[in-house]
Short mmCIF file of C-alpha atoms in Angstrom, two decimals:
data_model
loop_
_atom_site.label_atom_id
_atom_site.label_comp_id
_atom_site.label_asym_id
_atom_site.label_seq_id
_atom_site.Cartn_x
_atom_site.Cartn_y
_atom_site.Cartn_z
CA MET A 1 -0.70 10.93 -24.83
CA ARG A 2 2.11 8.17 -24.70
CA SER A 3 5.08 10.70 -24.32
CA ALA A 4 3.29 12.50 -21.65
CA ARG A 5 3.20 9.10 -19.53
CA GLU A 6 6.87 8.23 -20.68
CA MET A 7 7.80 11.92 -19.53
CA SER A 8 6.08 11.33 -16.43
CA ARG A 9 7.54 8.22 -15.73
CA LEU A 10 10.91 9.42 -15.84
CA ALA A 11 10.32 12.50 -13.94
CA ASP A 12 9.01 9.46 -11.39
CA VAL A 13 12.64 8.11 -11.73
CA PHE A 14 14.44 11.13 -11.14
CA LEU A 15 12.65 11.87 -8.23
CA ALA A 16 12.63 8.99 -6.59
CA GLY A 17 16.28 8.95 -6.41
CA GLY A 18 16.48 11.84 -4.05
CA ALA A 19 18.49 15.32 -4.54
CA GLU A 20 22.01 13.72 -4.85
CA ALA A 21 21.04 10.94 -7.38
CA ARG A 22 22.98 10.38 -10.83
CA PHE A 23 21.65 7.87 -13.37
CA TYR A 24 23.24 6.33 -16.06
CA ALA A 25 21.48 6.59 -19.30
CA GLN A 26 20.46 2.35 -19.38
CA ASP A 27 19.33 2.51 -15.81
CA LEU A 28 16.74 5.57 -16.56
CA ARG A 29 15.76 3.46 -19.71
CA ARG A 30 14.94 0.44 -18.00
CA ALA A 31 13.53 2.10 -14.67
CA ALA A 32 11.44 4.24 -17.06
CA ALA A 33 10.43 1.45 -19.40
CA VAL A 34 11.55 3.56 -22.50
CA SER A 35 13.51 2.90 -25.73
CA HIS A 36 17.07 3.85 -26.19
CA ARG A 37 15.65 6.49 -28.99
CA ARG A 38 12.91 7.76 -26.89
CA LEU A 39 14.93 8.11 -23.52
CA ALA A 40 17.58 10.47 -25.75
CA GLU A 41 14.75 12.78 -26.75
CA MET A 42 13.61 13.26 -23.30
CA LEU A 43 17.04 13.79 -21.89
CA ALA A 44 17.82 16.15 -24.45
CA GLU A 45 14.27 17.98 -24.22
CA MET A 46 14.83 18.13 -20.34
CA ARG A 47 18.64 19.28 -20.85
CA ASN A 48 17.56 22.44 -23.00
CA LEU A 49 14.64 23.14 -20.28
CA GLY A 50 17.36 23.18 -17.61
CA TRP A 51 15.97 20.33 -15.86
CA VAL A 52 18.50 17.72 -16.05
CA ALA A 53 22.35 18.12 -16.09
CA HIS A 54 25.09 15.39 -17.23
CA GLU A 55 28.75 14.70 -16.43
CA PHE A 56 31.09 12.02 -17.38
CA ASP A 57 31.98 9.21 -15.02
CA LYS A 58 35.70 9.50 -15.23
CA SER A 59 36.04 6.35 -13.52
CA THR A 60 34.81 4.00 -16.22
CA PRO A 61 37.01 3.43 -19.30
CA ASP A 62 34.50 4.86 -21.88
CA TRP A 63 33.80 8.23 -19.39
CA ARG A 64 29.99 7.36 -19.30
CA PRO A 65 27.86 10.05 -18.69
CA TYR A 66 25.61 10.18 -16.00
CA TYR A 67 22.44 12.62 -15.42
CA MET A 68 21.06 14.33 -12.49
CA LEU A 69 18.04 16.74 -11.95
CA THR A 70 18.91 20.00 -11.57
CA ASP A 71 16.84 22.54 -8.63
CA THR A 72 15.31 23.57 -11.31
CA GLY A 73 13.97 20.27 -12.44
CA ARG A 74 12.99 18.74 -9.00
CA ARG A 75 10.89 22.55 -8.70
CA GLU A 76 9.42 21.81 -12.32
CA LEU A 77 8.61 18.32 -11.81
CA THR A 78 7.70 17.76 -8.32
CA PRO A 79 3.55 17.28 -7.89
#
């Protein structure tokens, strides 16, 4: 059941951010209180389901990716 609770916490973070919110992985990890590895697994699963999209922040020297909830993700995760 740990993974269901972790996924629920991650979904809550995305939903609390609003429709236009974008998150760096480290911010998601901290807010959802999950390990780096687990976050990567959950984000990959959510991307495969079409719930999350990512883009690269070209304003940072290393082009860090940021993640946002898609419309499909918002519909699927909203209680």
